Coordinates of C-alpha atoms in Angstrom, one line a residue:
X199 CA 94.9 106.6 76.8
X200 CA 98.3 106.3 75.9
X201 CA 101.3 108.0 73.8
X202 CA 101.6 112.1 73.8
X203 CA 98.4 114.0 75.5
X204 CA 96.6 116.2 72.8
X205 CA 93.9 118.8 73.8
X206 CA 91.3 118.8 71.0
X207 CA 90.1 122.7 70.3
X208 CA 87.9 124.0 72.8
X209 CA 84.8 125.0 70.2
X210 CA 84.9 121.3 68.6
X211 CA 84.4 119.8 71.7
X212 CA 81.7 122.4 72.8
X213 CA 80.0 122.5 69.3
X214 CA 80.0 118.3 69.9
X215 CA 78.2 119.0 73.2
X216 CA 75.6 121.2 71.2
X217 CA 74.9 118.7 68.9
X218 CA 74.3 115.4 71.3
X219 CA 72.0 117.7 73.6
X220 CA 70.0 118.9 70.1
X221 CA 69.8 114.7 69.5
X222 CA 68.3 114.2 73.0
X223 CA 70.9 112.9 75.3
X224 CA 71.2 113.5 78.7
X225 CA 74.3 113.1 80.3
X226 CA 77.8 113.5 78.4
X227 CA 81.1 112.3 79.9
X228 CA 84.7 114.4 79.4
X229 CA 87.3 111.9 79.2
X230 CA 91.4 111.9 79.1
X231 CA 93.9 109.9 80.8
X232 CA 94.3 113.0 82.8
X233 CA 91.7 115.9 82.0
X234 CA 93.3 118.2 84.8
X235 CA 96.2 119.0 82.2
X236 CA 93.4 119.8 79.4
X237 CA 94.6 122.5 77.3
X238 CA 98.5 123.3 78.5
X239 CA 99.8 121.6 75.1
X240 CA 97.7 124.9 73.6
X241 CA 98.6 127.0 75.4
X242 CA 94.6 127.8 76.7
X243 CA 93.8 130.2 79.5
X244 CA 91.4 128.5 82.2
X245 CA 92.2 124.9 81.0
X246 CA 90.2 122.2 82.0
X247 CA 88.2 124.5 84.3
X248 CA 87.0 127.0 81.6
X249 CA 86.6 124.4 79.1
X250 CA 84.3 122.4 82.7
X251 CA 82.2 125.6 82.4
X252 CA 81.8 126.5 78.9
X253 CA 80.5 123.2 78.9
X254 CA 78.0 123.5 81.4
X255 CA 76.9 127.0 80.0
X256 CA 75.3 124.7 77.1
X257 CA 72.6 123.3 79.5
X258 CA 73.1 119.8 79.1
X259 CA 71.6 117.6 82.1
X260 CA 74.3 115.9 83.4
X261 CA 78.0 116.0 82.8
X262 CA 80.8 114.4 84.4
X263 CA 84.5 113.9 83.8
X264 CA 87.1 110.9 84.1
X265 CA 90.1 110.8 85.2
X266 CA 91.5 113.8 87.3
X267 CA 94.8 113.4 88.7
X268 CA 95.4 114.8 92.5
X269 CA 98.8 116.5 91.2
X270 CA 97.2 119.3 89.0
X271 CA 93.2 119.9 90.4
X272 CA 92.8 123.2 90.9
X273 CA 90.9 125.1 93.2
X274 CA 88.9 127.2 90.2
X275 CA 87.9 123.2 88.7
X276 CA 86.2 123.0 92.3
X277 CA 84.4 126.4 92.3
X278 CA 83.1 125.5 88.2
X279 CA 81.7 122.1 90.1
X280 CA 80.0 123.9 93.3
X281 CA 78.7 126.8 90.7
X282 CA 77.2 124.5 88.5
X283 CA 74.0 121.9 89.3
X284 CA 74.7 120.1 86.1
X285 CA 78.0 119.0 86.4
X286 CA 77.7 116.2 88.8
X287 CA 78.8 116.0 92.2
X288 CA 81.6 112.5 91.5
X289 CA 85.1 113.1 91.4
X290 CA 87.6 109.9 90.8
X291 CA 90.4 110.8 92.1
X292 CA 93.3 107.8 91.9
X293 CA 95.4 107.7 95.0
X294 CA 96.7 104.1 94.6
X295 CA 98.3 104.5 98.2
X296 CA 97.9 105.7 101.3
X297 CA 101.5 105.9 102.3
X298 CA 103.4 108.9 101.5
X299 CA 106.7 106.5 100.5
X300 CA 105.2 104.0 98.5
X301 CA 103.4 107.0 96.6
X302 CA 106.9 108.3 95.9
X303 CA 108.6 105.4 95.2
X304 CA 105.5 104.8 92.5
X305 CA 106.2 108.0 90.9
X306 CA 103.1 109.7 92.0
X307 CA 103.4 113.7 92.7
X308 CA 101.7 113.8 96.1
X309 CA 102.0 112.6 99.3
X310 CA 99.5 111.6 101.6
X311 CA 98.8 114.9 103.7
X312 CA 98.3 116.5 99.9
X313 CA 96.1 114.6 98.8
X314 CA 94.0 114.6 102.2
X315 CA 94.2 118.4 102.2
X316 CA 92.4 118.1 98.4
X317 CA 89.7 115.8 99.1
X318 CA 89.1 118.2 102.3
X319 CA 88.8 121.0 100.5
X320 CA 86.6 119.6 98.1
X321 CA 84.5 118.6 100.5
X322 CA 84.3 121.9 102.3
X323 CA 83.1 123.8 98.8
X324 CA 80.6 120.5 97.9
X325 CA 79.8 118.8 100.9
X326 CA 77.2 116.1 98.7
X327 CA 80.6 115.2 96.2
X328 CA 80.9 111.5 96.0
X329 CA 84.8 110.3 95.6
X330 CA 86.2 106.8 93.7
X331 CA 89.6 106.3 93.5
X332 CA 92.2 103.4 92.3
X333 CA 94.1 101.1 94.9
X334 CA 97.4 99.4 94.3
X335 CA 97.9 96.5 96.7
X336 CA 101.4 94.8 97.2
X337 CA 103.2 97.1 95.2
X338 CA 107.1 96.2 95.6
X339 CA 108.5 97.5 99.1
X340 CA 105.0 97.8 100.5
X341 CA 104.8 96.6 104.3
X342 CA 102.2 95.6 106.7
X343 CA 102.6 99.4 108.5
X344 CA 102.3 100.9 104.5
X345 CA 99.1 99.0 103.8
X346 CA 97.6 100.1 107.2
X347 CA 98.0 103.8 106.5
X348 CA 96.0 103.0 103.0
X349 CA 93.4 101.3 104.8
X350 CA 92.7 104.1 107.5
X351 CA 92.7 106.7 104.2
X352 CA 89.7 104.4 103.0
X353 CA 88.0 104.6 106.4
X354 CA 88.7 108.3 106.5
X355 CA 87.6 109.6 102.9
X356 CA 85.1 107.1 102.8
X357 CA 85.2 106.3 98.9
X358 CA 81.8 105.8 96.6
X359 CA 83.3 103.4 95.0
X360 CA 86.4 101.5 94.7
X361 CA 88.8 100.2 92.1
X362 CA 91.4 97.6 93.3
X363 CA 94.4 96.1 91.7
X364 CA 97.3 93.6 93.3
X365 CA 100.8 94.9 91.7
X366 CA 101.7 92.8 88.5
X367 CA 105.1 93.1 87.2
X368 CA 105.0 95.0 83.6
X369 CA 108.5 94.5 81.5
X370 CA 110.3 98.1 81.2
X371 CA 109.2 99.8 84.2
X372 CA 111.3 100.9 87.1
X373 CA 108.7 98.8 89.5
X374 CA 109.9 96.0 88.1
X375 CA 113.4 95.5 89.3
X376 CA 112.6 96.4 92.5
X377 CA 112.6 93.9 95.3
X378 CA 109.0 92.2 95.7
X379 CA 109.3 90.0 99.0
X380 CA 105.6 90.0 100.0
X381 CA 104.1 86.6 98.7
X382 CA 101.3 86.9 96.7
X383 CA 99.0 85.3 99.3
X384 CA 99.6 88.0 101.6
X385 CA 98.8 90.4 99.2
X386 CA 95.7 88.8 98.0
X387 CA 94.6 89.1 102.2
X388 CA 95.4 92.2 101.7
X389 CA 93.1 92.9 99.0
X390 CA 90.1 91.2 101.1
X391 CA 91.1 93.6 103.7
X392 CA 90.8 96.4 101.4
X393 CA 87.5 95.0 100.3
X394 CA 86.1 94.0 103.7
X395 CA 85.8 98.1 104.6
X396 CA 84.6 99.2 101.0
X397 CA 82.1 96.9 101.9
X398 CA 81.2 98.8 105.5
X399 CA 81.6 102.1 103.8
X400 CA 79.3 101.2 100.9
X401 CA 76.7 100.0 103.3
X402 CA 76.7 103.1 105.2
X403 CA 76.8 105.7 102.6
X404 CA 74.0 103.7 100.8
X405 CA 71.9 103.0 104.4
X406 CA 72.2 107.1 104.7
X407 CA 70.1 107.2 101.5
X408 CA 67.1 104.9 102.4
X409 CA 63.6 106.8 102.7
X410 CA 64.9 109.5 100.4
X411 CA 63.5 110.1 97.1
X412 CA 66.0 110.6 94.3
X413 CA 66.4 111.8 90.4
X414 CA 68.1 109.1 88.4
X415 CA 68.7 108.3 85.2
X416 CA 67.1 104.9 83.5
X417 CA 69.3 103.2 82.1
X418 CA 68.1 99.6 80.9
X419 CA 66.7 96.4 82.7
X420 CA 67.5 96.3 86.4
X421 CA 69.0 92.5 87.6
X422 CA 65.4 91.5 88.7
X423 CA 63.3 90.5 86.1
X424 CA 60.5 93.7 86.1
X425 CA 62.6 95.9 87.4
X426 CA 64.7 99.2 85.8
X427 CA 68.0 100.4 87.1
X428 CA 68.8 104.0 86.8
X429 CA 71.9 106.2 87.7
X430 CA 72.3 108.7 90.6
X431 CA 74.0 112.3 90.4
X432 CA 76.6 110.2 93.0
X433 CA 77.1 107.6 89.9
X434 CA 75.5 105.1 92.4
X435 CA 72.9 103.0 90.3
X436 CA 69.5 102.0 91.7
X437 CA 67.0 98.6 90.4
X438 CA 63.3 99.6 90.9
X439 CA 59.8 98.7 90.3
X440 CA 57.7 100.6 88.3
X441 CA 57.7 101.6 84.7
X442 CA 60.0 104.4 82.8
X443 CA 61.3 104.8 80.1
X444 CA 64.8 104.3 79.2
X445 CA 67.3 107.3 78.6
X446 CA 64.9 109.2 80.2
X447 CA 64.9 110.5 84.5
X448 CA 62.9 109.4 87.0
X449 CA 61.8 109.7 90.7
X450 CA 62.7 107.0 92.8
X451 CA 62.2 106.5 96.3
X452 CA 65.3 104.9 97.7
X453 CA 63.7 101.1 100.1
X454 CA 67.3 99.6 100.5
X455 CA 70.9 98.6 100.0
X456 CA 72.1 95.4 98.4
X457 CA 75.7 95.4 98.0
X458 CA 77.0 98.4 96.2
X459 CA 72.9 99.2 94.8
X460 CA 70.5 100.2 96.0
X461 CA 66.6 98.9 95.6
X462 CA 64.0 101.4 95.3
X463 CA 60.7 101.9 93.9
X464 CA 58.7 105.0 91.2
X465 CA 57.9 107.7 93.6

């Protein structure tokens, strides 16, 4: 995750792919600290997206891919994701702000309206996709009017899931000499704010799901003792009653919401 990025050769990844699906597993997972920018140190035609489908072309169940920057996703890494059932339908896409001059001052290669026009877009082409992203609080400069324009993106993307940080200083960046006025209690309200309408969203994306039945993937021992939990295409995870085994998918009929899970029961 750190140091020079370094594209390993398309056919040893692939031939890895082969070789887990021959062994049984289900669902395989892409990962860089920015897979959009797969394959320009080689020089490779179709990058991440051609590598996306050659992958899918194998047949394993599930795939899915972590992280993808905003700055480089292309429009032919959505149509591989709409074309393709088996590459699920969750994107984490990092904004960290919702304010076009904190983004710059952070360093970030988008604004606001860019990265809205994305997410629309991917939206448009797979209505179903589930979004995550990463929030910066209190980063050095932010105001009350900066967080509010992060905190109407939340309401209007209307995230799956939500990763949330309050700045801390790190020695040898350029955030760091910057002038930090905000107290830290403000920014920890801030955070609960932040939190507050995950929580809304959560419970309405979630609520939207009750009554339907669902394929997930069991995954262990639910938090109630009988019960299983099992993972969504969405990456949302469900605890249900009824037996199955483990690594293996299921049909669960979706009964409630409890937090960010959902309850459920073996159709």
């Amino acid at each position: 995750t750190r140091g020079k990025e370094r594209s390993r050769m398309m056919e040893d990844i692939l031939e890895e792919v082969r070789i887990l699906k021959a062994e049984g597993f289900k669902e395989i997972t892409l990962l860089g600290q920015n897979v959009n920018s797969y394959g320009k140190d080689l020089h490779m035609e179709g990058g991440f997206a051609g590598l996306l489908e050659e992958t899918a072309k194998i047949g394993i169940e599930r795939i899915r891919f972590t992280t993808s920057h905003p700055w480089d996703f292309t429009d032919e890494m959505i149509d591989v994701i709409a074309r393709y059932e088996n590459i699920m339908p969750f994107i984490h896409l990092p904004v960290q702000s919702g304010d076009s001059d904190i983004l710059k001052i952070m360093g970030r290669r988008y604004t606001r309206e860019q990265y809205l026009t994305l997410f629309h877009k991917i939206k448009e082409r797979i209505p179903h996709c589930a979004i995550s992203t990463d929030i910066i609080v209190g980063f050095p400069g932010e105001t009350e009017e900066d967080f509010c324009a992060t905190e109407a993106l939340i309401r209007e993307v209307e995230y799956m899931q939500l990763f949330t940080f309050i700045y801390s200083k790190r020695t040898g960046t350029a955030a760091a000499s910057m002038p930090d006025p905000t107290p830290h209690k403000e920014k920890t309200q801030r955070i609960a704010r932040v939190l507050a309408i995950q929580e809304q969203v959560v419970a309405k994306l979630g609520g939207a799901m009750v009554g339907k039945t669902v394929r997930a993937l069991v995954e262990g021992p639910g938090r109630e003792e009988g019960t299983l939990t099992a993972r969504l295409d969405n990456n949302m995870t469900v605890d249900f009653a009824g037996g199955a085994p483990v690594g293996e998918f299921a049909d669960v009929r979706v009964t409630g919401v409890r937090g960010a899970m959902l309850k459920g029961e073996l159709a």
